[in-house]
PDB file of C-alpha atoms in Angstrom:
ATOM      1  CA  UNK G  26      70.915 -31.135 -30.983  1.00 50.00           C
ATOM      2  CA  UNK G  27      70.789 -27.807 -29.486  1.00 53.00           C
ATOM      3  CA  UNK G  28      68.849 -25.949 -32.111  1.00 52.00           C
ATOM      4  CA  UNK G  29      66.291 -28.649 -32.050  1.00 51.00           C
ATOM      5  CA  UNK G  30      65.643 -28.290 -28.690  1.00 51.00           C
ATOM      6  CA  UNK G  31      65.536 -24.404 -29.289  1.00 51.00           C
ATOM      7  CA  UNK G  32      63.002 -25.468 -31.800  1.00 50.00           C
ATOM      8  CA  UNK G  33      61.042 -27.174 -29.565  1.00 51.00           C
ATOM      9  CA  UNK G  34      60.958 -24.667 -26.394  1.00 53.00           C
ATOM     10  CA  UNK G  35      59.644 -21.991 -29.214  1.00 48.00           C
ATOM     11  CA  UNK G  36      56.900 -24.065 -30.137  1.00 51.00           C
ATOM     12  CA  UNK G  37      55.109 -24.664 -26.764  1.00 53.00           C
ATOM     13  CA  UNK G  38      53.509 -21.247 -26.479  1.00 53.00           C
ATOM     14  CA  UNK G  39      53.230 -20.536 -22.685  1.00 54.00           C
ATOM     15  CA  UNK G  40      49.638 -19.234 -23.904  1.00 54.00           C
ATOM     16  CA  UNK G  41      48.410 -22.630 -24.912  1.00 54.00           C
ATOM     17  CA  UNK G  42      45.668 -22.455 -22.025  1.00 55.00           C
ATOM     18  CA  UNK G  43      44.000 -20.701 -19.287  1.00 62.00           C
ATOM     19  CA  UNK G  44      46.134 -19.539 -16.342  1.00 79.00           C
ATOM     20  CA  UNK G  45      43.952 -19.148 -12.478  1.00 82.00           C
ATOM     21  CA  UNK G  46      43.897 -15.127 -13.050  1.00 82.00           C
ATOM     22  CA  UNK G  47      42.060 -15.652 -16.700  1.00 79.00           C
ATOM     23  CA  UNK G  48      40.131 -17.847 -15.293  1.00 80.00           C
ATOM     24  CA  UNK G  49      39.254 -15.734 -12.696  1.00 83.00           C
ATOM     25  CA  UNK G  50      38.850 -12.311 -14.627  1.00 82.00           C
ATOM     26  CA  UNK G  51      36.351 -14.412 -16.971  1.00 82.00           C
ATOM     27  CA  UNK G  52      34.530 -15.325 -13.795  1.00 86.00           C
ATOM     28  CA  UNK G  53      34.212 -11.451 -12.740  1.00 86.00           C
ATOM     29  CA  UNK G  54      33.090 -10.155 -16.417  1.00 84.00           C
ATOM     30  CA  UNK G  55      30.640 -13.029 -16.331  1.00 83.00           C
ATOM     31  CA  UNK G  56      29.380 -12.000 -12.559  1.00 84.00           C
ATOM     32  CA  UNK G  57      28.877  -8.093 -13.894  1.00 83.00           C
ATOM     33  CA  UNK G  58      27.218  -9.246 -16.870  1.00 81.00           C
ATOM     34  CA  UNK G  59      24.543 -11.739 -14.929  1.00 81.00           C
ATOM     35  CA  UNK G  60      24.329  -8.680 -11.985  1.00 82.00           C
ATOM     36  CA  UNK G  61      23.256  -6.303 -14.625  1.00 78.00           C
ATOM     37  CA  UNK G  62      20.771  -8.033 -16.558  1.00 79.00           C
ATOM     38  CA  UNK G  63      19.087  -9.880 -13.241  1.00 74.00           C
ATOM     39  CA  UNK G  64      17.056  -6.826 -12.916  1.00 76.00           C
ATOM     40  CA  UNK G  65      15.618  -6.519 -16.184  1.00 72.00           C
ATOM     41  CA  UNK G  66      14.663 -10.087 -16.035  1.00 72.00           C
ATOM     42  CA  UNK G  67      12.814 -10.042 -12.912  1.00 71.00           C
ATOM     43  CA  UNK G  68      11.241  -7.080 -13.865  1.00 70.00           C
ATOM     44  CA  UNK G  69       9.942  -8.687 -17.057  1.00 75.00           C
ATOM     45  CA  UNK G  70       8.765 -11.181 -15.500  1.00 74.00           C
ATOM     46  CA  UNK G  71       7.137  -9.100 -12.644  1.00 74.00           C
ATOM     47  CA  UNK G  72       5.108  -7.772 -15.344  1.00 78.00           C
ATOM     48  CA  UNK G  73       3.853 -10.245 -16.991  1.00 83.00           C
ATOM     49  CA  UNK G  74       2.890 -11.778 -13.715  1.00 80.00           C
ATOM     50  CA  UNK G  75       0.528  -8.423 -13.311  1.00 83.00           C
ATOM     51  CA  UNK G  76      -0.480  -8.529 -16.590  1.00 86.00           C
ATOM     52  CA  UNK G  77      -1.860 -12.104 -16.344  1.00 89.00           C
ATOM     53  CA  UNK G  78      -3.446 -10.849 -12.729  1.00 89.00           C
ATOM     54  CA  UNK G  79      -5.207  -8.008 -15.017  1.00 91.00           C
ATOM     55  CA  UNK G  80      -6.438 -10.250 -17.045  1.00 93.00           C
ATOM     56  CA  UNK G  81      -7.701 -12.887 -14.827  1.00 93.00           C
ATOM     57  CA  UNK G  82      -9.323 -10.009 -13.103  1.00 94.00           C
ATOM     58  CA  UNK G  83     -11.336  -8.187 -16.019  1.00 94.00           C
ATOM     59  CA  UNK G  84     -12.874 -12.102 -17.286  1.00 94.00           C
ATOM     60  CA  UNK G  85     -13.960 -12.399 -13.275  1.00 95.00           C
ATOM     61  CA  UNK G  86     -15.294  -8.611 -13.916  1.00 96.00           C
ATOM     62  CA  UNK G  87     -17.437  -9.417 -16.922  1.00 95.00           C
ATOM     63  CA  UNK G  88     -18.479 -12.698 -15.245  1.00 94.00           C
ATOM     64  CA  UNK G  89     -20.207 -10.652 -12.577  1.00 96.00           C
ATOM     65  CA  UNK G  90     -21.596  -8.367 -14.681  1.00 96.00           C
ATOM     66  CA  UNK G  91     -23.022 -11.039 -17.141  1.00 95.00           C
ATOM     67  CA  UNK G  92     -24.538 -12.925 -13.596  1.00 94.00           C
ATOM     68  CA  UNK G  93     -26.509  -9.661 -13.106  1.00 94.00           C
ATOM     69  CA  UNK G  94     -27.722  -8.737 -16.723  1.00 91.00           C
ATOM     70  CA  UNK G  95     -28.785 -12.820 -16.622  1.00 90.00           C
ATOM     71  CA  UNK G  96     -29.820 -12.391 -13.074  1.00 90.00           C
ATOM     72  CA  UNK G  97     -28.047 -15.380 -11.910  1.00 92.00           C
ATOM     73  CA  UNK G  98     -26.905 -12.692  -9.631  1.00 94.00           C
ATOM     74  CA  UNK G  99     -29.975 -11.119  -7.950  1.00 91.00           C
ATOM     75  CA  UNK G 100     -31.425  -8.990  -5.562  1.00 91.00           C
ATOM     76  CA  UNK G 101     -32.466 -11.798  -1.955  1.00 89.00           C
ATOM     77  CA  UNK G 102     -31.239 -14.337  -4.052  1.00 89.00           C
ATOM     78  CA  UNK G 103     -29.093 -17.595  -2.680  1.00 91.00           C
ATOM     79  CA  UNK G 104     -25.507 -16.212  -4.449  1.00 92.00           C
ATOM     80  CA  UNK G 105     -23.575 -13.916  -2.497  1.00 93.00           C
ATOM     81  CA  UNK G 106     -22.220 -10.815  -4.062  1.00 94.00           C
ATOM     82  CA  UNK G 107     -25.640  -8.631  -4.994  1.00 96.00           C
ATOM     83  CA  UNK G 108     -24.153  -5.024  -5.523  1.00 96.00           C
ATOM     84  CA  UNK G 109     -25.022  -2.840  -2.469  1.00 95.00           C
ATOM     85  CA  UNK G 110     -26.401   0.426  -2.719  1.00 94.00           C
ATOM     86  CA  UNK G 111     -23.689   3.044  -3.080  1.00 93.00           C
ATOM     87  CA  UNK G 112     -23.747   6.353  -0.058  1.00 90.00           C
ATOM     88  CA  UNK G 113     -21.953   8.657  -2.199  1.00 90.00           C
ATOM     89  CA  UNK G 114     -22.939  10.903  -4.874  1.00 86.00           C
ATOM     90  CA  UNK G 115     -20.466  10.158  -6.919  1.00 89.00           C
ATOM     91  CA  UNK G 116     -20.482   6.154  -7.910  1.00 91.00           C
ATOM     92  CA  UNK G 117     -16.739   6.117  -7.956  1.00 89.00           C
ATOM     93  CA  UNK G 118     -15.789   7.248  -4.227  1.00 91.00           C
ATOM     94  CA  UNK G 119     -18.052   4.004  -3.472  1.00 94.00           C
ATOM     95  CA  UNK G 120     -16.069   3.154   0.166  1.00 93.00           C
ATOM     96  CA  UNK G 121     -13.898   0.400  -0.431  1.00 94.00           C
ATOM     97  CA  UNK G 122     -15.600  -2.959   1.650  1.00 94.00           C
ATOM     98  CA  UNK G 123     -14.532  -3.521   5.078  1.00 92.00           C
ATOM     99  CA  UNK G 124     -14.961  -7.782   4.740  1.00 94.00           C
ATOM    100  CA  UNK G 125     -15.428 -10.595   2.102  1.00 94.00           C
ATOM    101  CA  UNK G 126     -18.645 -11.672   3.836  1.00 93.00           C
ATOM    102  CA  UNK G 127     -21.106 -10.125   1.031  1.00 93.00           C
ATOM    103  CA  UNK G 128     -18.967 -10.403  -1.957  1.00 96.00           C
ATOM    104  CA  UNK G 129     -19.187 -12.092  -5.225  1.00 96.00           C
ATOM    105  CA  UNK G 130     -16.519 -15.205  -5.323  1.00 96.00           C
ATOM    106  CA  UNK G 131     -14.173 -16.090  -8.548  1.00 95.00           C
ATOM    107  CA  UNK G 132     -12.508 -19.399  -7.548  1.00 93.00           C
ATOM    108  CA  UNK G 133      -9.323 -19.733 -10.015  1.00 91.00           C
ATOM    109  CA  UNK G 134      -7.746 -22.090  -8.100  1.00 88.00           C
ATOM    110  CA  UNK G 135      -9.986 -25.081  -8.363  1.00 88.00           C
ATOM    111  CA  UNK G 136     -10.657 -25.720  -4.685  1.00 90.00           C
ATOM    112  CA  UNK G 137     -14.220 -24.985  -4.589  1.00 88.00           C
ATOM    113  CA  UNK G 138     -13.999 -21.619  -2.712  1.00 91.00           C
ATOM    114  CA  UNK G 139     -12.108 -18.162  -2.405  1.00 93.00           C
ATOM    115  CA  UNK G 140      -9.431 -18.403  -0.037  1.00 93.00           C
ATOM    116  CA  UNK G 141      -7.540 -15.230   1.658  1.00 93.00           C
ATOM    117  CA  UNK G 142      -4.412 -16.940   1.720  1.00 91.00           C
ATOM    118  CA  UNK G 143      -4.724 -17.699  -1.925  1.00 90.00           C
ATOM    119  CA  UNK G 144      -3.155 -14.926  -4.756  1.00 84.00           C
ATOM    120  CA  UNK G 145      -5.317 -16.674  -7.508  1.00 90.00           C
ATOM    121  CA  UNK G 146      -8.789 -16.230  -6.469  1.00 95.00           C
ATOM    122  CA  UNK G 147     -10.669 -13.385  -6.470  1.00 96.00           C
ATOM    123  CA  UNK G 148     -13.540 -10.839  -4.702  1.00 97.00           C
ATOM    124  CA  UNK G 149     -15.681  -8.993  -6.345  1.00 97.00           C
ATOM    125  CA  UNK G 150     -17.444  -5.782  -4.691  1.00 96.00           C
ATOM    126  CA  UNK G 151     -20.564  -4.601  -6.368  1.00 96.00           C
ATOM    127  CA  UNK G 152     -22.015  -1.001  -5.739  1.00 96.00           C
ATOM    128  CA  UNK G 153     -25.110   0.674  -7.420  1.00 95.00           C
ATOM    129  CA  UNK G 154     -26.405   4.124  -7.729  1.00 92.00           C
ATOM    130  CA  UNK G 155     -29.723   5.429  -8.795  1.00 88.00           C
ATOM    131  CA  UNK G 156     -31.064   8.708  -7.456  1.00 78.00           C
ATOM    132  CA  UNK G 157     -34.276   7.924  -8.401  1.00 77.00           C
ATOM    133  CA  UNK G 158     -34.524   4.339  -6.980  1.00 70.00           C
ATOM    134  CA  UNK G 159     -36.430   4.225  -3.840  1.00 78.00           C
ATOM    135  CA  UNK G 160     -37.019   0.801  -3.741  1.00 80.00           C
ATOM    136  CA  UNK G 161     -33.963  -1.255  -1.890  1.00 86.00           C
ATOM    137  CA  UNK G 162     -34.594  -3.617  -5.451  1.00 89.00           C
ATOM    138  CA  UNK G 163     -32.637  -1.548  -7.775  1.00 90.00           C
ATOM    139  CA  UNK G 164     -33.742  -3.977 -10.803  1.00 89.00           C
ATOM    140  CA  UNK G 165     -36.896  -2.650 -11.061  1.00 86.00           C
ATOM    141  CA  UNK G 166     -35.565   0.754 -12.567  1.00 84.00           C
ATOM    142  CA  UNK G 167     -32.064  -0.001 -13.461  1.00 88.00           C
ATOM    143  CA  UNK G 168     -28.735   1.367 -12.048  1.00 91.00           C
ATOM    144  CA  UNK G 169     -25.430   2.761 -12.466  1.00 92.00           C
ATOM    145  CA  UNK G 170     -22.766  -0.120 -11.207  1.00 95.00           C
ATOM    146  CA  UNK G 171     -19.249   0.185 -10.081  1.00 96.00           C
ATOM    147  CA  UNK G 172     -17.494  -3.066  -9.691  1.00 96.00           C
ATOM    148  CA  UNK G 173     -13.982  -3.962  -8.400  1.00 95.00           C
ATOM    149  CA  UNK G 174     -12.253  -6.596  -8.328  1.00 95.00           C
ATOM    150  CA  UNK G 175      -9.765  -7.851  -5.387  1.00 95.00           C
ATOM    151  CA  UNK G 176      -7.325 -10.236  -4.910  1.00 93.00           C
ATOM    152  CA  UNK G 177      -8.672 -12.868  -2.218  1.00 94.00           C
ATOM    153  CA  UNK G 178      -5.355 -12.564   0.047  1.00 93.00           C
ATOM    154  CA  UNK G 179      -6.515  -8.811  -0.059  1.00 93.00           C
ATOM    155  CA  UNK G 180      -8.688  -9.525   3.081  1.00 95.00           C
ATOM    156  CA  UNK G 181      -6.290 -11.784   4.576  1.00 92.00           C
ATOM    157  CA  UNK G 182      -5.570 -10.487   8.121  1.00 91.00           C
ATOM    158  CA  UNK G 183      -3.494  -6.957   8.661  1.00 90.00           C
ATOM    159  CA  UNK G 184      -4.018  -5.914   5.669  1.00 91.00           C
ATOM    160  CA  UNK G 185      -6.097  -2.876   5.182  1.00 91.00           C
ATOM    161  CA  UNK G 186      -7.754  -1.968   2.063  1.00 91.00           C
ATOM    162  CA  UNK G 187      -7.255   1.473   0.367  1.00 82.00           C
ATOM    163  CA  UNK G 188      -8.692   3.980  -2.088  1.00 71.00           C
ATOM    164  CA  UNK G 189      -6.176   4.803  -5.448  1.00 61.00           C
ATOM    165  CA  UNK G 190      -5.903   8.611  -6.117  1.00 61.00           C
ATOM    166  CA  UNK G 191      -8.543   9.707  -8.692  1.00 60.00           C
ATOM    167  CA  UNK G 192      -5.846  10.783 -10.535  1.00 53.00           C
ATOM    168  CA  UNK G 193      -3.697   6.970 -10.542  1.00 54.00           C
ATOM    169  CA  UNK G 194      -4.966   3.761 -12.467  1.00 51.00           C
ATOM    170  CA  UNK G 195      -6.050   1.034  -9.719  1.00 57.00           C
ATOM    171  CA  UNK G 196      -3.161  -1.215 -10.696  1.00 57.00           C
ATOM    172  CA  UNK G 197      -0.268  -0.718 -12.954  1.00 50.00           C
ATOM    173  CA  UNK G 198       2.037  -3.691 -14.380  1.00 49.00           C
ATOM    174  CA  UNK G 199       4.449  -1.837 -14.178  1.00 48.00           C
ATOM    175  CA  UNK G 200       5.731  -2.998 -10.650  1.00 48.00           C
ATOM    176  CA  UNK G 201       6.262  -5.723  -8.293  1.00 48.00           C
ATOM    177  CA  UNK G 202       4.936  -8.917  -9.988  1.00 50.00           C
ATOM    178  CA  UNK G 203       1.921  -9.758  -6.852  1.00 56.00           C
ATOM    179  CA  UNK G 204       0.959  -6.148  -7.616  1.00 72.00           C
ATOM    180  CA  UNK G 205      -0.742  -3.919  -4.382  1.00 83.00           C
ATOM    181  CA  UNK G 206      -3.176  -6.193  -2.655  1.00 87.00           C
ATOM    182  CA  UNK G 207      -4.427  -2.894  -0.576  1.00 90.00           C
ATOM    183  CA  UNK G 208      -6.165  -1.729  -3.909  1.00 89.00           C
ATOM    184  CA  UNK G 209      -8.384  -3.205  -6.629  1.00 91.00           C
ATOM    185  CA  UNK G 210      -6.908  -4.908  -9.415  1.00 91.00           C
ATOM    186  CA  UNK G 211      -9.496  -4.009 -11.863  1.00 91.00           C
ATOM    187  CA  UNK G 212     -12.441  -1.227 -11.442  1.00 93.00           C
ATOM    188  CA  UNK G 213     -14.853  -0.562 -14.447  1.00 93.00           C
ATOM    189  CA  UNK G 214     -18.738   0.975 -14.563  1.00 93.00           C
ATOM    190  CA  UNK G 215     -21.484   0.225 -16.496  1.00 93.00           C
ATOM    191  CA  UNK G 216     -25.115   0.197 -16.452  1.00 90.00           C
ATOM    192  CA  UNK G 217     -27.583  -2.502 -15.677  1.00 90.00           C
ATOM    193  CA  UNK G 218     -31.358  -1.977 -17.216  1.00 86.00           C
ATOM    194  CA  UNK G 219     -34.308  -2.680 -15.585  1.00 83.00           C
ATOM    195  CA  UNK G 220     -35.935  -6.498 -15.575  1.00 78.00           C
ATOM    196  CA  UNK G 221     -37.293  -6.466 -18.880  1.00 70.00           C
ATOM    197  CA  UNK G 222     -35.871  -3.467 -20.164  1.00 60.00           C
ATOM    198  CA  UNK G 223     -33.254  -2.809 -22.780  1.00 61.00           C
ATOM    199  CA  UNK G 224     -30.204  -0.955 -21.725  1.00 59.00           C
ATOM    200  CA  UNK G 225     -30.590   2.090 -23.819  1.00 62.00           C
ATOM    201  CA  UNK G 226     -34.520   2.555 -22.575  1.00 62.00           C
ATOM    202  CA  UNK G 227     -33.537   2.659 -19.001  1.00 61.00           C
ATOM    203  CA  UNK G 228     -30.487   4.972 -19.635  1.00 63.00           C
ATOM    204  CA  UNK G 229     -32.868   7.579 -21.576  1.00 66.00           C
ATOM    205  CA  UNK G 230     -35.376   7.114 -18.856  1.00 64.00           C
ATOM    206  CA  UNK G 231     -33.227   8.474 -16.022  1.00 61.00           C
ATOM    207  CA  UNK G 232     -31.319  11.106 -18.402  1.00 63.00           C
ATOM    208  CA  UNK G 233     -34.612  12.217 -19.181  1.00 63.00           C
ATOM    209  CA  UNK G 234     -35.333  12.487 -14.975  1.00 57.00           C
ATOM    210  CA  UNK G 235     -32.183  14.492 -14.436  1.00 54.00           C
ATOM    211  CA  UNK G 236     -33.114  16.863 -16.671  1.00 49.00           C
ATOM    212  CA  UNK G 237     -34.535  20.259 -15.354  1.00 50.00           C
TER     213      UNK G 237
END
């Protein structure tokens, strides 16, 4: 009788299941593990927040640029956003705008128009330069344009819009996932022909001006 009950004590391992301190040290491992990789996951997402911004951004850049080749967008006409007339000599130290009032809307959000409290939509500023335009029309002899896109809660209130470094891209991904309203999200140049004109005709005719 005794040896079976030896028999019996031997058999019920004490290690048949989790004790409170197990359970806790699994709980700790678990908590280091989930505080390590947190960081990498918000950080991917982050960026492929951006990325989608930079994307969003560079379709609402070719929109504009497509409204001015079609002249959709144009000089007096009824849609806000006509580039203005850059004071620098260099098109890309354009100064950054100081309002929304004159620039080009790109409602992603559905509601009809661009909202400063709203991280979808976006503004569009539009300069031009052409040292040999003296006509305020810069369609009648073509122009170099700088464009930039802006988020719309870029021009919400107290926030105050910045140049990037020459030497700096506009906006990086890599970084918080709303990205820095203060600067453009996308900036690209190109040139717009005269009415009538194609491209490469009004490019050669202002090369041909510059040269001495």
């Amino acid at each position: 009788m005794t040896e079976q009950k030896q028999h019996q004590n031997l058999s019920e391992s004490p290690d048949g299941g989790y004790t409170i301190i197990e359970s806790l040290v699994a709980m700790i491992v678990v908590s280091v593990l989930m505080i390590a990789i947190a960081p990498v996951m918000a950080f991917s997402v982050a960026t492929r927040v951006q990325a989608r911004r930079i994307e969003l951004a560079t379709q609402a850049a070719r929109t504009y640029i497509d409204g001015l080749r079609s002249e959709s967008i144009k000089f007096g006409g009824t849609i806000k956003g006509f580039p203005a007339k850059s004071t620098a000599a260099n098109l890309a130290d354009t100064a950054v705008p100081g309002n929304n009032t004159d620039l080009y809307c790109v409602d992603m959000d559905g509601t009809g128009v661009c909202e400063t409290s709203s991280t979808k939509d976006f503004y569009v500023q539009g300069a031009w330069l052409n040292q040999d335009a003296t006509d305020p029309d810069p369609t009648l002899k073509g122009y170099q344009l700088l464009v930039r896109v802006y988020r719309a809660d870029s021009f919400a209130s107290g926030v105050t819009l910045k140049a990037a470094p020459k030497d700096e891209k506009k906006q990086s991904i890599v970084g918080s996932g709303l990205g820095d309203k203060t600067m453009p999200v996308v900036e690209m140049s190109t040139e717009i022909p005269a009415t009538g004109n194609p491209s490469y005709k009004s490019i050669l005719d202002r090369l041909e001006k510059k040269t001495p």
